[in-house]
Coordinates of C-alpha atoms in Angstrom, one line a residue:
X1 CA 9.7 -34.8 -46.6
X2 CA 11.5 -35.9 -43.5
X3 CA 14.2 -33.2 -44.0
X4 CA 11.5 -30.6 -44.4
X5 CA 9.9 -31.6 -41.1
X6 CA 13.1 -31.4 -39.3
X7 CA 13.8 -27.9 -40.8
X8 CA 10.4 -26.7 -39.6
X9 CA 10.9 -28.1 -36.1
X10 CA 14.3 -26.5 -35.9
X11 CA 13.0 -23.2 -37.0
X12 CA 10.2 -23.4 -34.5
X13 CA 12.6 -24.1 -31.7
X14 CA 14.8 -21.1 -32.7
X15 CA 11.7 -18.9 -32.8
X16 CA 10.6 -20.0 -29.3
X17 CA 14.2 -19.4 -28.0
X18 CA 14.1 -15.9 -29.6
X19 CA 10.7 -15.2 -28.1
X20 CA 11.7 -16.3 -24.7
X21 CA 14.8 -14.1 -24.9
X22 CA 12.6 -11.2 -25.9
X23 CA 10.3 -11.8 -22.9
X24 CA 13.1 -11.6 -20.4
X25 CA 13.3 -8.0 -19.1
X26 CA 16.3 -6.7 -17.2
X27 CA 15.4 -4.7 -14.2
X28 CA 17.5 -2.7 -11.8
X29 CA 16.7 -2.1 -8.1
X30 CA 16.4 1.7 -8.7
X31 CA 14.0 1.3 -11.6
X32 CA 11.9 -1.2 -9.7
X33 CA 11.4 1.1 -6.8
X34 CA 10.5 4.1 -9.0
X35 CA 8.0 2.0 -11.0
X36 CA 6.5 0.7 -7.7
X37 CA 6.1 4.2 -6.3
X38 CA 4.5 5.4 -9.6
X39 CA 2.2 2.4 -10.3
X40 CA 1.5 0.4 -7.1
X41 CA -2.2 0.0 -6.5
X42 CA -1.9 0.1 -2.7
X43 CA -0.2 3.5 -2.9
X44 CA -3.0 4.7 -5.2
X45 CA -5.5 3.6 -2.7
X46 CA -3.7 5.3 0.2
X47 CA -3.5 8.5 -1.9
X48 CA -7.2 8.5 -2.6
X49 CA -7.9 8.1 1.1
X50 CA -5.8 11.1 1.7
X51 CA -7.6 13.1 -1.0
X52 CA -10.9 12.0 0.6
X53 CA -9.9 13.2 4.0
X54 CA -8.6 16.4 2.4
X55 CA -12.0 17.0 0.8
X56 CA -13.6 16.6 4.3
X57 CA -11.3 19.2 5.6
X58 CA -12.2 21.6 2.8
X59 CA -15.9 21.0 3.6
X60 CA -15.2 22.2 7.2
X61 CA -14.4 25.7 5.8
X62 CA -18.1 26.3 6.0
X63 CA -17.8 27.0 9.7
X64 CA -16.5 30.5 8.9
X65 CA -17.2 31.1 5.1
X66 CA -20.6 32.4 4.0
X67 CA -23.2 30.4 2.3
X68 CA -24.6 32.3 -0.8
X69 CA -27.6 31.2 -2.9
X70 CA -29.6 32.8 -5.6
X71 CA -33.1 31.8 -6.9
X72 CA -35.7 33.2 -9.4
X73 CA -39.3 32.1 -8.8
X74 CA -42.3 32.7 -10.9
X75 CA -46.0 32.2 -9.7
X76 CA -49.5 32.9 -11.0
X77 CA -52.3 32.9 -8.4
X78 CA -55.9 33.8 -7.6
X79 CA -55.3 33.2 -3.8
X80 CA -56.4 36.5 -2.0
X81 CA -53.5 36.6 0.3
X82 CA -50.9 35.7 -2.4
X83 CA -52.3 38.1 -4.9
X84 CA -52.3 41.0 -2.4
X85 CA -48.9 40.1 -1.2
X86 CA -47.5 39.9 -4.8
X87 CA -48.8 43.3 -5.7
X88 CA -47.5 44.7 -2.4
X89 CA -44.0 43.2 -3.2
X90 CA -44.1 44.7 -6.7
X91 CA -45.1 48.1 -5.3
X92 CA -48.1 48.4 -7.5
X93 CA -51.0 48.6 -5.0
X94 CA -53.6 51.3 -5.6
X95 CA -56.5 52.4 -3.5
X96 CA -58.8 50.4 -5.8
X97 CA -57.1 47.2 -4.7
X98 CA -58.5 47.6 -1.2
X99 CA -62.0 47.1 -2.5
X100 CA -63.4 44.1 -0.5
X101 CA -64.7 42.5 -3.7
X102 CA -61.2 42.6 -5.2
X103 CA -59.6 41.5 -2.0
X104 CA -61.9 38.5 -1.7
X105 CA -62.0 37.7 -5.4
X106 CA -58.8 38.9 -7.0
X107 CA -58.0 38.6 -10.7
X108 CA -55.2 36.3 -11.7
X109 CA -52.0 37.8 -10.6
X110 CA -48.4 36.8 -11.6
X111 CA -45.2 37.5 -9.8
X112 CA -41.5 36.9 -10.5
X113 CA -39.1 37.1 -7.5
X114 CA -35.3 37.1 -7.6
X115 CA -33.8 36.3 -4.3
X116 CA -30.1 36.5 -3.2
X117 CA -29.5 35.0 0.2
X118 CA -26.3 35.1 2.4
X119 CA -25.8 33.1 5.6
X120 CA -22.7 34.0 7.6
X121 CA -21.6 31.9 10.6
X122 CA -20.2 34.1 13.4
X123 CA -19.7 32.0 16.5
X124 CA -19.8 28.2 16.2
X125 CA -17.4 26.7 18.6
X126 CA -18.3 23.1 17.9
X127 CA -17.7 23.7 14.2
X128 CA -14.3 25.1 14.8
X129 CA -13.3 21.9 16.8
X130 CA -14.9 19.9 14.1
X131 CA -12.6 21.6 11.5
X132 CA -9.6 20.9 13.6
X133 CA -10.6 17.2 13.8
X134 CA -10.9 17.1 10.0
X135 CA -7.4 18.6 9.7
X136 CA -6.0 16.0 12.1
X137 CA -7.7 13.2 10.2
X138 CA -6.2 14.6 6.9
X139 CA -2.7 14.6 8.5
X140 CA -3.2 11.0 9.7
X141 CA -3.9 9.9 6.1
X142 CA -1.0 11.8 4.9
X143 CA 1.4 10.1 7.3
X144 CA -0.3 6.7 6.4
X145 CA 0.3 7.3 2.7
X146 CA 4.0 8.1 3.3
X147 CA 4.4 5.0 5.5
X148 CA 2.8 2.9 2.8
X149 CA 5.4 4.1 0.4
X150 CA 8.1 3.2 2.8
X151 CA 6.7 -0.2 3.3
X152 CA 6.3 -0.7 -0.5
X153 CA 10.1 0.1 -0.8
X154 CA 10.9 -2.6 1.7
X155 CA 8.6 -5.1 0.0
X156 CA 10.1 -4.3 -3.4
X157 CA 13.6 -4.7 -1.9
X158 CA 12.7 -8.0 -0.5
X159 CA 11.1 -9.2 -3.7
X160 CA 14.1 -8.1 -5.7
X161 CA 16.4 -10.1 -3.5
X162 CA 14.0 -13.1 -3.8
X163 CA 14.3 -12.8 -7.6
X164 CA 18.1 -12.6 -7.3
X165 CA 18.1 -15.6 -5.0
X166 CA 15.8 -17.6 -7.4
X167 CA 18.2 -16.9 -10.3
X168 CA 21.2 -17.8 -8.1
X169 CA 19.6 -21.1 -7.2
X170 CA 19.1 -21.9 -10.8
X171 CA 22.8 -21.2 -11.5
X172 CA 23.9 -23.4 -8.6
X173 CA 21.6 -26.3 -9.7
X174 CA 22.7 -25.9 -13.2
X175 CA 26.3 -26.3 -12.1
X176 CA 25.2 -29.2 -9.9
X177 CA 23.5 -30.8 -12.9
X178 CA 26.6 -30.4 -15.0
X179 CA 28.6 -32.0 -12.2
X180 CA 26.1 -34.9 -11.9
X181 CA 26.2 -35.5 -15.6
X182 CA 29.9 -35.7 -15.5
X183 CA 29.8 -38.1 -12.6
X184 CA 27.3 -40.2 -14.4
X185 CA 29.5 -40.4 -17.5
X186 CA 32.5 -41.3 -15.3
X187 CA 30.6 -44.1 -13.4
X188 CA 29.2 -45.4 -16.7
X189 CA 32.7 -45.7 -18.0
X190 CA 33.8 -47.5 -14.8
X191 CA 30.8 -49.8 -15.2
X192 CA 31.9 -50.7 -18.7
X193 CA 35.3 -51.5 -17.3
X194 CA 33.8 -53.6 -14.6
X195 CA 35.1 -51.3 -11.8
X196 CA 31.7 -50.5 -10.4
X197 CA 28.3 -52.3 -10.1
X198 CA 25.0 -51.6 -11.8
X199 CA 23.6 -50.2 -8.5
X200 CA 26.3 -47.5 -8.6
X201 CA 25.1 -46.4 -12.0
X202 CA 21.5 -46.5 -10.9
X203 CA 22.3 -44.4 -7.8
X204 CA 24.0 -41.7 -9.9
X205 CA 21.1 -41.7 -12.4
X206 CA 18.7 -41.1 -9.5
X207 CA 20.9 -38.3 -8.3
X208 CA 20.8 -36.8 -11.8
X209 CA 17.0 -36.9 -11.9
X210 CA 16.8 -35.4 -8.4
X211 CA 18.9 -32.4 -9.5
X212 CA 16.8 -32.0 -12.7
X213 CA 13.7 -31.9 -10.6
X214 CA 15.2 -29.4 -8.2
X215 CA 16.3 -27.3 -11.3
X216 CA 12.8 -27.3 -12.6
X217 CA 11.4 -26.0 -9.3
X218 CA 14.1 -23.4 -9.1
X219 CA 13.1 -22.1 -12.6
X220 CA 9.4 -22.0 -11.5
X221 CA 10.5 -19.9 -8.5
X222 CA 12.0 -17.5 -10.9
X223 CA 8.6 -17.1 -12.6
X224 CA 6.8 -16.8 -9.3
X225 CA 9.2 -14.1 -8.0
X226 CA 8.9 -12.3 -11.3
X227 CA 5.1 -12.5 -11.2
X228 CA 5.0 -10.9 -7.7
X229 CA 7.3 -8.1 -8.8
X230 CA 4.9 -7.5 -11.7
X231 CA 2.0 -7.4 -9.2
X232 CA 3.8 -4.8 -7.0
X233 CA 4.5 -2.5 -9.9
X234 CA 1.1 -3.1 -11.4
X235 CA 2.4 -4.5 -14.7
X236 CA 1.1 -7.2 -16.8
X237 CA 3.1 -10.4 -16.1
X238 CA 1.8 -12.3 -19.0
X239 CA 4.6 -13.6 -21.1
X240 CA 7.2 -11.6 -19.1
X241 CA 10.0 -12.7 -16.9
X242 CA 12.1 -10.1 -15.0
X243 CA 15.8 -10.5 -14.6
X244 CA 17.8 -8.5 -12.0
X245 CA 20.7 -6.5 -13.4
X246 CA 22.6 -6.8 -10.0
X247 CA 23.7 -10.2 -8.7
X248 CA 22.9 -11.5 -5.2
X249 CA 25.8 -10.8 -2.8
X250 CA 27.6 -13.7 -1.2
X251 CA 28.7 -11.7 1.7
X252 CA 27.1 -9.2 4.2
X253 CA 27.9 -5.7 5.6
X254 CA 27.3 -5.6 9.3
X255 CA 25.7 -2.5 10.9
X256 CA 25.3 -1.2 14.4
X257 CA 21.7 -2.0 15.5
X258 CA 19.5 0.7 16.8
X259 CA 17.2 -0.2 19.7
X260 CA 15.4 3.1 20.1
X261 CA 11.9 3.4 18.7
X262 CA 11.6 6.7 16.8
X263 CA 8.7 9.0 17.5
X264 CA 9.0 10.4 14.0
X265 CA 8.0 7.1 12.4
X266 CA 5.2 7.9 9.9
X267 CA 2.9 5.1 11.2
X268 CA 3.3 6.3 14.8
X269 CA 2.6 9.9 13.7
X270 CA -0.5 8.6 11.9
X271 CA -1.8 7.0 15.1
X272 CA -1.1 10.1 17.1
X273 CA -2.8 12.3 14.5
X274 CA -5.8 10.0 14.5
X275 CA -6.0 10.2 18.3
X276 CA -5.8 14.0 18.0
X277 CA -8.7 13.9 15.6
X278 CA -10.8 11.9 18.0
X279 CA -9.9 14.3 20.8
X280 CA -11.1 17.3 18.7
X281 CA -14.3 15.5 17.9
X282 CA -14.9 14.9 21.6
X283 CA -14.3 18.6 22.3
X284 CA -16.7 19.5 19.4
X285 CA -19.4 17.4 20.9
X286 CA -19.0 19.2 24.3
X287 CA -19.2 22.6 22.5
X288 CA -22.4 21.5 21.0
X289 CA -24.1 22.6 24.2
X290 CA -23.1 26.2 23.7
X291 CA -25.3 28.7 21.7
X292 CA -24.5 29.5 18.1
X293 CA -24.5 33.0 16.6
X294 CA -25.2 33.4 12.8
X295 CA -25.9 36.3 10.6
X296 CA -28.2 36.2 7.6
X297 CA -29.5 38.6 4.9
X298 CA -31.2 38.6 1.6
X299 CA -31.9 41.0 -1.3
X300 CA -35.2 40.6 -3.1
X301 CA -36.3 41.8 -6.6
X302 CA -40.0 41.6 -7.8
X303 CA -41.8 42.2 -11.0
X304 CA -44.8 41.1 -13.1
X305 CA -42.4 40.3 -15.9
X306 CA -39.8 37.4 -16.2
X307 CA -36.4 38.6 -14.8
X308 CA -37.9 42.0 -14.0
X309 CA -36.5 44.1 -11.1
X310 CA -38.9 47.0 -10.8
X311 CA -39.3 46.5 -6.9
X312 CA -36.4 45.9 -4.6
X313 CA -35.9 45.3 -0.9
X314 CA -33.4 43.8 1.5
X315 CA -33.5 42.0 4.9
X316 CA -30.6 41.7 7.4
X317 CA -30.4 40.1 10.8
X318 CA -28.6 37.9 13.3
X319 CA -29.7 34.8 15.2
X320 CA -28.6 33.5 18.5
X321 CA -29.8 29.8 18.8
X322 CA -29.3 27.4 21.7
X323 CA -30.4 23.8 21.7
X324 CA -31.6 23.3 25.3
X325 CA -32.7 19.7 25.1
X326 CA -32.8 17.2 22.2
X327 CA -33.8 14.0 23.9
X328 CA -30.2 13.1 25.1
X329 CA -29.1 13.0 21.5
X330 CA -26.2 15.5 22.2
X331 CA -25.3 13.8 25.5
X332 CA -25.1 10.4 23.8
X333 CA -23.0 11.9 21.0
X334 CA -20.6 13.3 23.5
X335 CA -20.3 10.1 25.4
X336 CA -19.6 8.2 22.2
X337 CA -17.0 10.7 21.2
X338 CA -15.3 10.4 24.6
X339 CA -15.2 6.6 24.3
X340 CA -13.8 6.7 20.8
X341 CA -11.1 9.2 22.0
X342 CA -10.1 7.0 24.9
X343 CA -10.1 3.9 22.7
X344 CA -7.8 5.7 20.2
X345 CA -5.5 6.7 23.1
X346 CA -5.3 3.0 24.2
X347 CA -4.7 1.8 20.6
X348 CA -1.9 4.3 20.0
X349 CA -0.2 3.2 23.2
X350 CA -0.6 -0.4 22.4
X351 CA 0.8 0.1 18.9
X352 CA 3.9 1.9 20.3
X353 CA 4.6 -1.0 22.6
X354 CA 4.0 -3.5 19.9
X355 CA 6.4 -1.6 17.7
X356 CA 9.0 -1.6 20.4
X357 CA 8.6 -5.4 20.9
X358 CA 9.0 -5.9 17.1
X359 CA 12.1 -3.7 17.1
X360 CA 13.7 -5.6 19.9
X361 CA 12.8 -8.9 18.3
X362 CA 14.3 -7.8 14.9
X363 CA 17.5 -6.7 16.6
X364 CA 18.0 -10.2 18.0
X365 CA 17.1 -11.7 14.7
X366 CA 19.8 -9.6 13.0
X367 CA 22.4 -10.9 15.4
X368 CA 21.2 -14.5 14.8
X369 CA 21.2 -13.9 11.0
X370 CA 24.7 -12.6 11.1
X371 CA 25.9 -15.7 13.1
X372 CA 24.1 -17.9 10.7
X373 CA 25.9 -16.4 7.7
X374 CA 29.2 -17.0 9.2
X375 CA 28.4 -20.6 10.1
X376 CA 26.8 -21.3 6.7
X377 CA 29.7 -19.9 4.9
X378 CA 32.1 -22.1 6.9
X379 CA 30.0 -25.1 6.3
X380 CA 29.9 -24.5 2.6
X381 CA 33.6 -24.1 2.4
X382 CA 34.1 -27.3 4.3
X383 CA 31.6 -29.2 2.2
X384 CA 33.5 -28.0 -0.9
X385 CA 36.8 -29.3 0.4
X386 CA 35.2 -32.6 1.4
X387 CA 33.7 -33.1 -2.0
X388 CA 37.0 -32.3 -3.7
X389 CA 38.8 -34.9 -1.6
X390 CA 36.1 -37.5 -2.1
X391 CA 36.0 -36.9 -5.9
X392 CA 39.8 -37.3 -6.1
X393 CA 39.6 -40.5 -4.0
X394 CA 36.7 -41.8 -6.2
X395 CA 38.7 -41.3 -9.3
X396 CA 41.4 -43.4 -7.7
X397 CA 38.9 -46.1 -6.7
X398 CA 39.2 -45.4 -3.0
X399 CA 35.7 -44.0 -2.3
X400 CA 32.2 -45.5 -2.8
X401 CA 29.7 -44.0 -5.2
X402 CA 27.2 -43.4 -2.4
X403 CA 29.8 -41.5 -0.4
X404 CA 30.6 -39.3 -3.5
X405 CA 26.8 -38.7 -4.0
X406 CA 26.3 -37.8 -0.4
X407 CA 29.2 -35.4 -0.4
X408 CA 27.9 -33.7 -3.6
X409 CA 24.4 -33.4 -2.2
X410 CA 25.8 -31.9 1.0
X411 CA 27.9 -29.3 -0.9
X412 CA 24.9 -28.1 -3.0
X413 CA 22.7 -28.0 0.1
X414 CA 25.2 -25.9 2.0
X415 CA 25.7 -23.5 -0.9
X416 CA 22.0 -22.9 -1.1
X417 CA 21.7 -22.6 2.6
X418 CA 24.5 -20.0 2.6
X419 CA 22.7 -17.9 -0.1
X420 CA 19.5 -18.2 1.9
X421 CA 21.2 -17.0 5.1
X422 CA 22.7 -14.0 3.2
X423 CA 19.2 -13.1 1.9
X424 CA 17.8 -13.4 5.5
X425 CA 20.4 -11.1 6.9
X426 CA 20.1 -8.5 4.2
X427 CA 16.3 -8.4 4.5
X428 CA 16.5 -8.4 8.4
X429 CA 18.9 -5.4 8.1
X430 CA 16.5 -3.5 5.8
X431 CA 13.5 -4.4 8.0
X432 CA 15.3 -3.0 11.0
X433 CA 16.1 0.2 9.2
X434 CA 12.4 0.3 8.2
X435 CA 11.4 0.0 11.9
X436 CA 13.8 2.7 13.0
X437 CA 12.9 5.3 10.3

């Protein structure tokens, strides 16, 4: 029975190991970016905002396209005026219908009218400016959507490097754990030989536990980074762990920094298009004081029978209308549009200056990050050499256990700091390229 239980436990552990292996999904940077562009919810929201603005622009076509409607109406009446008018429209009046008794007390009369109406705008200056404003608004959302895609690529690149860094940290700490276990075994042997004290063994055991705890946190960071990647590509993270196919670089490639803010940046173009839209709305509100010229016409068909067309007629005309005073409604609308336009101008100028400040700051950060990489690499190399020397001296009984542990801790810390500095430089470089697109 005991052997059977052990067999089941072993089989269960093998199954769990196989399941975990199945849940680890390899992911390249190119695949990640493509999935993000195709699936990301923020991009979908931006695209829907653009489609909404595009629909508003389509609606503005009414400023020069005709409005055509058709209707078919049926009535029955004993109203003297309606009865007489229905017969007149149907073209069936006779001299007998002018009898005062029939005019005052008509018999029940029914009438079916088919009406086709056309309304054609001719001159509507305010509507034309309103259409231009709708177009500028649509262009602003288009630029915003493109900038959202560029920002998502940056965020995906950063998250991918964070996942690489998390896996690299696990590797470093696993190596440190193996080293700590070897040191523990060595110290325990020395203790059995009476070469070290019990406190030395306890200190090494504490160090082993510290590394095990750090390793567990590092593994949790792998899951956290993987979950965030799944969120960015709108994928179900349940039971999945992503693993990058490319390893984190231990070195950097320096670039020549650009300090000029590009006017072709999509977010700046979006601000400028938005300002243009407010300007056109302001002009539209000013043109609201001008008269409008519209044409209209209709074609009528009347009959006593349903869908009949025995009598026909048409009406055509044009209307020049001018709103002379509407209780300061148009004046207030114009003043509001002017204030919105001036506010948009100020916001655009402020955003440009903030963007230039951010660009200058990032340039300096890139220089600092490059210097940090060089110093952290040197510190790591020096800590490696110091640990090697202390380890050799400890094996010869010339170093204290605490000194060896301190040197080992410093070496691991410096390696992780170097990896973090490489990550910071590479992300700062990508962020700088993002700011200068």
